[in-house]
């Protein structure tokens, strides 16, 4: 039993060190000033926008929150309770969407995604049986786009594989000018919370384990 514990500890440390060396945290939602937007059924407030800056990469995060239907408001908040997480909430009879687009400031600036094979979402809470759907779209410097849709139904680290995105053959991962996540909850009154988003070099079991350990470390630092 003791040998098993030692082996598991060694494996965990190896996974954490190997993944942390190659993992890029694109955004941990530590914004200054904090993000706090809401969309309501009232005319003129069905779409709410905000632009904030990622503390990790300096990328601009452009938010578009859209109220679709129901009898309440949809909200998106960053730095909830100072923890540095992104919280999305719908009233019980409401439905909406949230779009987040990452770009670097400055003409001709780009994000280097070469060497990475997956975009990750660190999901710490889902309130709703259907989870949420996300369409991830990347655009490179010559206007080529690739995209794919994913369904997230449980907490933990969700990996969105670049290999599943299309069309893709001529896409330049070293010159990504925007990365956009369009998130649609799977029903009325659904909530979710993200701790961070970013890139990982390969979708292996060790990578998932390592990201889980990294996520725990990030959350502890945010709560201090």
XYZ file of N, CA and C in Angstrom:
672
model
N 0.832 -1.205 0.000
C 0.000 0.000 0.000
C 0.861 1.247 0.000
N 1.949 1.213 0.830
C 2.836 2.354 0.885
C 3.546 2.565 -0.437
N 3.921 1.428 -1.100
C 4.572 1.536 -2.401
C 3.637 2.178 -3.415
N 2.347 1.822 -3.338
C 1.365 2.411 -4.261
C 1.253 3.910 -4.039
N 1.235 4.334 -2.786
C 1.142 5.758 -2.484
C 2.357 6.499 -3.003
N 3.558 5.908 -2.811
C 4.778 6.548 -3.291
C 4.753 6.663 -4.804
N 4.314 5.573 -5.487
C 4.251 5.585 -6.939
C 3.264 6.631 -7.431
N 2.089 6.703 -6.797
C 1.081 7.675 -7.203
C 1.581 9.100 -6.999
N 2.270 9.347 -5.886
C 2.804 10.682 -5.617
C 3.844 11.069 -6.656
N 4.714 10.116 -6.992
C 5.741 10.399 -7.993
C 5.121 10.681 -9.345
N 4.097 9.891 -9.710
C 3.417 10.093 -10.984
C 2.734 11.451 -11.016
N 2.109 11.847 -9.926
C 1.423 13.138 -9.863
C 2.408 14.283 -10.020
N 3.552 14.195 -9.333
C 4.553 15.245 -9.436
C 5.113 15.326 -10.848
N 5.343 14.156 -11.488
C 5.843 14.158 -12.858
C 4.851 14.799 -13.801
N 3.570 14.453 -13.636
C 2.538 15.014 -14.504
C 2.446 16.516 -14.328
N 2.464 16.981 -13.081
C 2.332 18.408 -12.814
C 3.501 19.182 -13.403
N 4.725 18.650 -13.231
C 5.883 19.380 -13.735
C 5.934 19.383 -15.244
N 5.620 18.229 -15.885
C 5.703 18.156 -17.336
C 4.637 19.004 -17.995
N 3.430 19.007 -17.457
C 2.354 19.778 -18.068
C 2.513 21.263 -17.799
N 2.935 21.619 -16.583
C 3.073 23.038 -16.271
C 4.124 23.690 -17.156
N 5.114 22.894 -17.593
C 6.151 23.450 -18.454
C 5.614 23.783 -19.834
N 4.563 23.069 -20.298
C 4.062 23.289 -21.636
C 2.691 23.905 -21.703
N 2.023 24.064 -20.574
C 0.665 24.588 -20.553
C 0.669 26.110 -20.578
N -0.191 26.682 -21.403
C -0.348 28.136 -21.450
C -1.712 28.507 -20.885
N -1.719 29.223 -19.756
C -2.967 29.755 -19.215
C -3.280 31.034 -19.980
N -4.293 30.978 -20.817
C -4.657 32.140 -21.624
C -5.385 33.187 -20.793
N -6.203 32.719 -19.837
C -6.993 33.651 -19.035
C -7.465 32.953 -17.766
N -7.164 33.538 -16.601
C -7.685 33.023 -15.335
C -8.737 33.959 -14.747
N -9.194 34.931 -15.568
C -10.308 35.814 -15.227
C -10.014 36.726 -14.040
N -8.739 37.032 -13.834
C -8.348 38.031 -12.831
C -8.276 39.388 -13.511
N -9.408 40.064 -13.590
C -9.487 41.327 -14.319
C -9.441 42.517 -13.374
N -8.870 43.599 -13.867
C -8.847 44.854 -13.114
C -9.112 45.999 -14.098
N -10.311 46.613 -14.047
C -11.405 46.358 -13.102
C -12.121 45.039 -13.382
N -12.920 44.609 -12.431
C -13.621 43.349 -12.545
C -14.696 43.403 -13.629
N -15.001 42.222 -14.173
C -16.059 42.095 -15.167
C -17.396 41.905 -14.468
N -18.403 42.656 -14.902
C -19.749 42.498 -14.341
C -20.755 43.042 -15.354
N -21.321 42.149 -16.176
C -22.286 42.580 -17.190
C -23.556 41.755 -17.077
N -24.683 42.331 -17.545
C -25.943 41.601 -17.547
C -26.797 42.046 -18.731
N -27.586 41.092 -19.237
C -28.524 41.358 -20.328
C -29.927 41.032 -19.842
N -30.887 41.900 -20.176
C -32.250 41.759 -19.674
C -33.243 41.823 -20.830
N -34.516 41.457 -20.578
C -35.544 41.553 -21.629
C -35.863 42.982 -22.042
N -35.458 43.963 -21.256
C -35.788 45.349 -21.565
C -35.152 45.780 -22.880
N -35.888 46.583 -23.636
C -35.388 47.082 -24.918
C -34.075 47.827 -24.711
N -33.093 47.506 -25.551
C -31.805 48.165 -25.468
C -30.809 47.475 -24.559
N -31.243 46.473 -23.809
C -30.340 45.782 -22.890
C -30.320 44.276 -23.133
N -30.780 43.832 -24.301
C -30.785 42.410 -24.585
C -29.392 41.891 -24.938
N -28.493 42.798 -25.281
C -27.098 42.439 -25.548
C -26.204 43.348 -24.713
N -25.266 42.766 -23.983
C -24.333 43.543 -23.166
C -22.908 43.197 -23.583
N -22.051 44.215 -23.645
C -20.672 44.022 -24.099
C -19.681 44.555 -23.078
N -18.504 43.986 -23.075
C -17.415 44.479 -22.234
C -16.100 43.986 -22.809
N -15.039 44.774 -22.601
C -13.695 44.381 -23.015
C -12.778 44.507 -21.804
N -12.109 43.407 -21.459
C -11.189 43.383 -20.322
C -9.868 42.766 -20.792
N -8.857 42.780 -19.932
C -7.526 42.312 -20.317
C -7.099 41.124 -19.476
N -6.612 40.079 -20.138
C -6.081 38.916 -19.438
C -4.798 39.287 -18.716
N -4.723 38.951 -17.428
C -3.526 39.248 -16.648
C -2.362 38.356 -17.060
N -2.657 37.188 -17.644
C -1.608 36.231 -17.993
C -0.905 36.576 -19.313
N -1.671 36.905 -20.349
C -1.103 37.087 -21.685
C -1.203 38.514 -22.206
N -1.988 39.361 -21.550
C -2.222 40.708 -22.060
C -3.212 40.750 -23.197
N -3.819 39.595 -23.509
C -4.808 39.547 -24.580
C -6.079 40.270 -24.148
N -6.733 40.916 -25.120
C -8.020 41.537 -24.850
C -9.112 40.474 -24.926
N -9.928 40.405 -23.906
C -11.061 39.480 -23.873
C -12.330 40.292 -24.111
N -12.930 40.119 -25.278
C -14.152 40.844 -25.632
C -15.357 39.951 -25.346
N -16.239 40.431 -24.477
C -17.411 39.667 -24.064
C -18.662 40.207 -24.747
N -19.523 39.270 -25.172
C -20.856 39.643 -25.651
C -21.867 38.702 -25.019
N -22.671 39.235 -24.125
C -23.702 38.480 -23.421
C -25.052 38.807 -24.047
N -25.788 37.778 -24.457
C -27.056 37.991 -25.151
C -28.189 37.288 -24.416
N -29.228 38.031 -24.080
C -30.451 37.451 -23.534
C -31.315 36.998 -24.704
N -31.778 35.734 -24.665
C -32.559 35.179 -25.765
C -34.046 35.101 -25.464
N -34.384 34.536 -24.315
C -35.793 34.335 -24.003
C -35.970 34.165 -22.501
N -37.221 34.300 -22.035
C -37.508 34.077 -20.624
C -38.017 35.312 -19.926
N -37.947 35.277 -18.609
C -38.519 36.354 -17.807
C -37.529 36.900 -16.789
N -36.252 36.867 -17.139
C -35.270 37.364 -16.180
C -34.030 37.859 -16.880
N -32.919 37.867 -16.168
C -31.674 38.408 -16.708
C -30.622 37.311 -16.796
N -29.683 37.503 -17.709
C -28.484 36.673 -17.795
C -27.316 37.524 -17.341
N -26.420 36.959 -16.551
C -25.294 37.723 -16.039
C -23.984 36.996 -16.312
N -22.922 37.762 -16.456
C -21.566 37.220 -16.552
C -20.683 38.049 -15.654
N -19.989 37.397 -14.744
C -19.149 38.102 -13.782
C -17.783 37.438 -13.684
N -16.733 38.259 -13.692
C -15.389 37.784 -13.429
C -14.966 38.197 -12.042
N -13.923 37.550 -11.520
C -13.429 37.851 -10.172
C -14.534 37.686 -9.135
N -15.355 36.659 -9.297
C -16.455 36.451 -8.360
C -15.893 36.171 -6.965
N -16.310 36.966 -6.007
C -15.832 36.871 -4.626
C -14.308 36.967 -4.549
N -13.707 37.642 -5.537
C -12.265 37.797 -5.534
C -11.502 36.541 -5.882
N -12.189 35.493 -6.362
C -11.526 34.213 -6.585
C -10.912 34.100 -7.966
N -11.199 35.035 -8.854
C -10.646 34.966 -10.186
C -11.267 33.885 -11.030
N -12.568 33.735 -10.992
C -13.277 32.784 -11.838
C -14.311 33.536 -12.658
N -14.793 32.886 -13.720
C -15.840 33.467 -14.542
C -17.147 32.754 -14.229
N -18.144 33.500 -13.789
C -19.439 32.935 -13.434
C -20.499 33.420 -14.407
N -21.242 32.475 -14.986
C -22.361 32.788 -15.877
C -23.636 32.272 -15.226
N -24.687 33.099 -15.232
C -25.920 32.705 -14.540
C -27.144 33.138 -15.329
N -28.145 32.262 -15.365
C -29.439 32.571 -15.964
C -30.521 32.475 -14.901
N -31.506 33.342 -15.005
C -32.673 33.202 -14.157
C -33.384 31.884 -14.524
N -34.189 31.322 -13.594
C -34.775 29.992 -13.820
C -35.524 29.823 -15.140
N -36.173 30.883 -15.644
C -36.953 30.759 -16.871
C -36.329 31.510 -18.044
N -35.022 31.769 -17.958
C -34.342 32.529 -19.003
C -33.301 31.677 -19.719
N -32.932 32.142 -20.915
C -31.897 31.480 -21.689
C -31.075 32.544 -22.400
N -29.784 32.301 -22.539
C -28.921 33.270 -23.197
C -27.669 32.619 -23.745
N -26.791 33.454 -24.300
C -25.509 32.990 -24.823
C -24.407 33.930 -24.367
N -23.186 33.410 -24.360
C -22.018 34.200 -23.988
C -20.915 33.937 -25.004
N -20.390 35.018 -25.595
C -19.283 34.896 -26.541
C -18.068 35.607 -25.974
N -16.912 34.914 -25.988
C -15.656 35.495 -25.517
C -14.644 35.387 -26.651
N -14.078 36.514 -27.063
C -13.109 36.522 -28.148
C -11.788 37.105 -27.648
N -10.697 36.367 -27.839
C -9.382 36.801 -27.394
C -8.556 37.310 -28.572
N -8.008 38.507 -28.439
C -7.110 39.095 -29.430
C -6.002 39.826 -28.702
N -4.874 40.037 -29.383
C -3.804 40.851 -28.822
C -3.940 42.282 -29.317
N -3.699 43.271 -28.456
C -3.791 44.662 -28.905
C -2.668 44.992 -29.882
N -2.948 45.897 -30.784
C -1.934 46.324 -31.745
C -2.140 45.710 -33.111
N -1.944 46.507 -34.148
C -2.125 46.068 -35.523
C -1.113 44.974 -35.864
N -1.605 43.864 -36.396
C -0.724 42.778 -36.807
C -0.303 41.847 -35.692
N -0.762 42.072 -34.471
C -0.400 41.199 -33.352
C -1.110 39.858 -33.474
N -0.432 38.803 -33.041
C -1.024 37.468 -33.133
C -0.627 36.627 -31.936
N -1.377 35.575 -31.709
C -1.114 34.606 -30.657
C -0.462 33.374 -31.285
N 0.582 32.846 -30.663
C 1.287 31.680 -31.194
C 0.730 30.408 -30.553
N -0.065 29.661 -31.322
C -0.640 28.408 -30.841
C 0.146 27.199 -31.341
N 1.266 27.408 -32.026
C 2.031 26.277 -32.545
C 2.599 25.462 -31.383
N 2.607 24.141 -31.534
C 3.081 23.268 -30.473
C 1.995 22.842 -29.514
N 0.808 23.435 -29.619
C -0.320 23.051 -28.773
C -1.339 22.268 -29.601
N -1.996 21.324 -28.958
C -2.959 20.487 -29.681
C -4.384 20.598 -29.152
N -4.566 21.269 -28.009
C -5.889 21.351 -27.398
C -6.087 22.693 -26.717
N -7.315 23.166 -26.749
C -7.761 24.306 -25.941
C -8.467 23.705 -24.738
N -8.147 24.163 -23.525
C -8.809 23.579 -22.354
C -9.726 24.586 -21.662
N -10.781 24.044 -21.062
C -11.699 24.789 -20.202
C -11.676 24.104 -18.841
N -11.259 24.826 -17.800
C -11.262 24.271 -16.443
C -12.603 24.616 -15.802
N -13.527 23.647 -15.802
C -14.908 23.856 -15.368
C -15.035 23.446 -13.906
N -15.419 24.380 -13.047
C -15.523 24.076 -11.619
C -16.965 23.963 -11.151
N -17.925 24.374 -11.999
C -19.328 24.243 -11.603
C -20.220 24.223 -12.840
N -21.195 23.310 -12.837
C -22.254 23.295 -13.842
C -23.570 23.063 -13.123
N -24.501 23.986 -13.287
C -25.825 23.855 -12.689
C -26.823 23.718 -13.827
N -27.189 22.486 -14.142
C -28.085 22.232 -15.265
C -27.763 20.875 -15.867
N -28.782 20.067 -16.116
C -28.561 18.692 -16.549
C -27.919 18.601 -17.923
N -28.138 19.613 -18.768
C -27.606 19.547 -20.118
C -26.226 20.120 -20.287
N -25.677 20.751 -19.237
C -24.379 21.388 -19.369
C -24.432 22.575 -20.312
N -23.392 22.738 -21.126
C -23.407 23.817 -22.105
C -22.655 23.387 -23.356
N -23.020 24.027 -24.470
C -22.352 23.802 -25.755
C -21.407 24.961 -26.021
N -20.272 24.658 -26.608
C -19.322 25.712 -26.954
C -18.815 25.490 -28.376
N -18.856 26.554 -29.178
C -18.242 26.537 -30.502
C -16.946 27.322 -30.421
N -15.835 26.647 -30.690
C -14.525 27.280 -30.644
C -14.079 27.592 -32.068
N -13.746 28.854 -32.327
C -13.319 29.282 -33.652
C -11.979 30.002 -33.557
N -11.027 29.601 -34.409
C -9.727 30.255 -34.489
C -9.570 30.896 -35.865
N -8.962 32.068 -35.899
C -8.692 32.752 -37.161
C -7.216 33.115 -37.220
N -6.562 32.850 -38.378
C -5.159 33.200 -38.502
C -4.991 34.523 -39.249
N -3.749 34.931 -39.462
C -3.461 36.267 -39.979
C -3.921 36.485 -41.412
N -4.122 35.416 -42.195
C -4.603 35.618 -43.562
C -6.105 35.392 -43.706
N -6.805 35.293 -42.550
C -8.263 35.192 -42.561
C -8.813 33.787 -42.607
N -7.954 32.765 -42.612
C -8.427 31.379 -42.582
C -8.988 31.065 -41.205
N -10.128 30.401 -41.152
C -10.748 30.037 -39.878
C -10.929 28.528 -39.785
N -10.863 28.028 -38.557
C -11.214 26.651 -38.259
C -12.122 26.670 -37.044
N -13.046 25.721 -36.956
C -13.980 25.723 -35.832
C -14.491 24.318 -35.581
N -15.038 24.137 -34.394
C -15.679 22.881 -34.009
C -16.568 23.161 -32.812
N -17.588 22.315 -32.633
C -18.511 22.455 -31.509
C -18.307 21.299 -30.533
N -18.450 21.610 -29.257
C -18.245 20.638 -28.198
C -19.375 20.784 -27.176
N -19.656 19.705 -26.459
C -20.645 19.727 -25.381
C -19.957 19.376 -24.074
N -20.108 20.254 -23.075
C -19.487 20.063 -21.769
C -20.594 19.742 -20.763
N -20.525 18.585 -20.147
C -21.618 18.147 -19.267
C -21.165 17.905 -17.834
N -19.875 18.022 -17.540
C -19.409 17.747 -16.185
C -18.267 18.678 -15.823
N -17.996 18.777 -14.542
C -16.887 19.596 -14.074
C -15.564 18.882 -14.354
N -14.478 19.652 -14.259
C -13.160 19.110 -14.544
C -12.553 19.813 -15.740
N -11.415 19.305 -16.201
C -10.724 19.891 -17.338
C -11.270 19.299 -18.629
N -11.871 20.144 -19.468
C -12.399 19.707 -20.758
C -11.424 20.126 -21.847
N -11.025 19.161 -22.690
C -10.076 19.429 -23.765
C -10.801 19.511 -25.103
N -10.637 20.638 -25.800
C -11.185 20.821 -27.142
C -10.044 20.629 -28.132
N -10.034 19.500 -28.816
C -8.927 19.127 -29.673
C -8.890 19.950 -30.958
N -7.713 20.479 -31.302
C -7.560 21.196 -32.566
C -7.720 20.252 -33.759
N -7.406 18.973 -33.557
C -7.512 18.001 -34.649
C -8.953 17.813 -35.104
N -9.907 18.132 -34.240
C -11.321 17.973 -34.589
C -11.875 19.190 -35.311
N -11.075 20.248 -35.440
C -11.558 21.486 -36.044
C -11.356 21.450 -37.560
N -12.265 22.077 -38.288
C -12.193 22.046 -39.756
C -12.459 23.448 -40.314
N -12.026 23.762 -41.579
C -11.357 22.832 -42.501
C -9.899 22.583 -42.166
N -9.072 23.592 -41.931
C -7.792 23.433 -41.283
C -6.503 23.225 -42.047
N -6.460 22.656 -43.278
C -5.164 22.310 -43.879
C -4.208 23.488 -44.014
N -4.712 24.669 -44.332
C -3.842 25.827 -44.550
C -3.799 26.768 -43.354
N -4.295 26.328 -42.221
C -4.348 27.206 -41.051
C -2.960 27.328 -40.432
N -2.577 28.571 -40.073
C -1.270 28.849 -39.486
C -1.420 29.041 -37.975
N -1.066 28.008 -37.211
C -1.216 28.071 -35.758
C -0.208 29.012 -35.100
N 0.810 29.429 -35.825
C 1.780 30.369 -35.252
C 1.325 31.817 -35.391
N 0.237 32.056 -36.141
C -0.259 33.413 -36.388
C -1.766 33.483 -36.142
N -2.196 33.155 -34.927
C -3.619 33.192 -34.583
C -3.981 34.613 -34.150
N -4.877 35.249 -34.884
C -5.239 36.629 -34.550
C -6.448 36.686 -33.618
N -7.238 35.614 -33.550
C -8.352 35.599 -32.602
C -8.741 34.171 -32.263
N -9.181 33.998 -31.029
C -9.734 32.729 -30.554
C -11.067 33.054 -29.893
N -12.156 32.495 -30.420
C -13.489 32.857 -29.959
C -14.236 31.626 -29.459
N -14.783 31.731 -28.254
C -15.628 30.680 -27.684
C -17.049 31.212 -27.602
N -17.953 30.576 -28.347
C -19.372 30.934 -28.300
C -20.072 29.872 -27.464
N -20.588 30.282 -26.295
C -21.131 29.337 -25.317
C -22.642 29.485 -25.228
N -23.340 28.361 -25.348
C -24.805 28.339 -25.290
C -25.220 27.278 -24.287
N -25.925 27.682 -23.232
C -26.373 26.707 -22.238
C -27.421 25.788 -22.856
N -27.501 24.580 -22.310
C -28.380 23.566 -22.881
C -29.746 23.560 -22.198
N -30.405 24.717 -22.127
C -31.723 24.774 -21.500
C -31.922 26.076 -20.761
N -33.022 26.157 -20.017
C -33.347 27.358 -19.256
C -32.714 27.301 -17.874
N -32.310 28.462 -17.389
C -31.856 28.573 -16.007
C -30.563 27.859 -15.699
N -29.660 27.721 -16.681
C -28.397 27.021 -16.450
C -27.294 27.990 -16.035
N -26.435 27.534 -15.143
C -25.290 28.310 -14.677
C -24.026 27.480 -14.864
N -22.887 28.167 -14.985
C -21.611 27.461 -14.981
C -20.515 28.414 -14.516
N -19.406 27.840 -14.065
C -18.259 28.619 -13.617
C -16.990 28.028 -14.206
N -16.145 28.898 -14.784
C -14.852 28.497 -15.322
C -13.747 29.079 -14.453
N -12.742 28.263 -14.173
C -11.616 28.737 -13.367
C -10.522 29.327 -14.242
N -10.303 28.749 -15.426
C -9.316 29.266 -16.359
C -9.523 28.607 -17.711
N -8.942 29.213 -18.749
C -8.913 28.622 -20.081
C -7.503 28.774 -20.625
N -7.124 27.891 -21.562
C -5.777 27.986 -22.110
C -5.468 26.870 -23.074
N -4.177 26.578 -23.243
C -3.713 25.619 -24.237
C -2.854 24.553 -23.579
N -2.940 23.332 -24.084
C -2.082 22.241 -23.626
C -1.430 21.583 -24.841
N -0.224 21.011 -24.654
C 0.510 20.477 -25.798
C -0.003 19.149 -26.321
N -0.605 18.306 -25.473
C -1.112 17.040 -25.982
C -2.196 16.487 -25.063
N -3.207 15.813 -25.626
C -4.346 15.325 -24.828
C -4.080 13.948 -24.245
N -3.159 13.860 -23.304
C -2.842 12.576 -22.691
C -3.430 12.504 -21.289
N -3.476 11.320 -20.747
C -3.997 11.139 -19.390
C -3.147 11.899 -18.387
N -1.832 11.913 -18.594
C -0.958 12.651 -17.695
C -1.226 14.141 -17.774
N -1.532 14.626 -18.994
C -1.820 16.055 -19.147
C -3.063 16.430 -18.374
N -4.100 15.584 -18.460
C -5.339 15.865 -17.746
C -5.096 15.862 -16.242
N -4.342 14.884 -15.764
C -4.030 14.819 -14.344
C -3.231 16.041 -13.921
N -2.232 16.395 -14.729
C -1.417 17.552 -14.396
C -2.210 18.831 -14.366
N -3.137 19.006 -15.323
C -3.968 20.203 -15.345
C -4.859 20.270 -14.123
N -5.349 19.112 -13.686
C -6.168 19.101 -12.484
C -5.393 19.610 -11.287
N -4.136 19.173 -11.173
C -3.293 19.634 -10.071
C -2.976 21.109 -10.202
N -2.710 21.561 -11.446
C -2.451 22.979 -11.671
C -3.668 23.806 -11.297
N -4.866 23.325 -11.682
C -6.096 24.039 -11.365
C -6.281 24.218 -9.875
N -5.965 23.152 -9.111
C -6.068 23.258 -7.662
C -5.101 24.310 -7.134
N -3.888 24.334 -7.700
C -2.912 25.328 -7.265
C -3.347 26.738 -7.583
N -3.922 26.946 -8.785
C -4.398 28.272 -9.181
C -5.495 28.733 -8.235
N -6.450 27.837 -7.934
C -7.555 28.221 -7.069
C -7.067 28.589 -5.684
N -6.080 27.841 -5.172
C -5.563 28.175 -3.847
C -4.896 29.542 -3.839
N -4.117 29.843 -4.911
C -3.459 31.152 -4.965
C -4.462 32.289 -5.053
N -5.560 32.059 -5.785
C -6.558 33.106 -5.957
C -7.288 33.410 -4.661
N -7.417 32.382 -3.804
C -8.158 32.555 -2.572
C -7.325 33.157 -1.465
N -5.985 33.222 -1.680
C -5.116 33.810 -0.644
C -5.262 35.315 -0.629
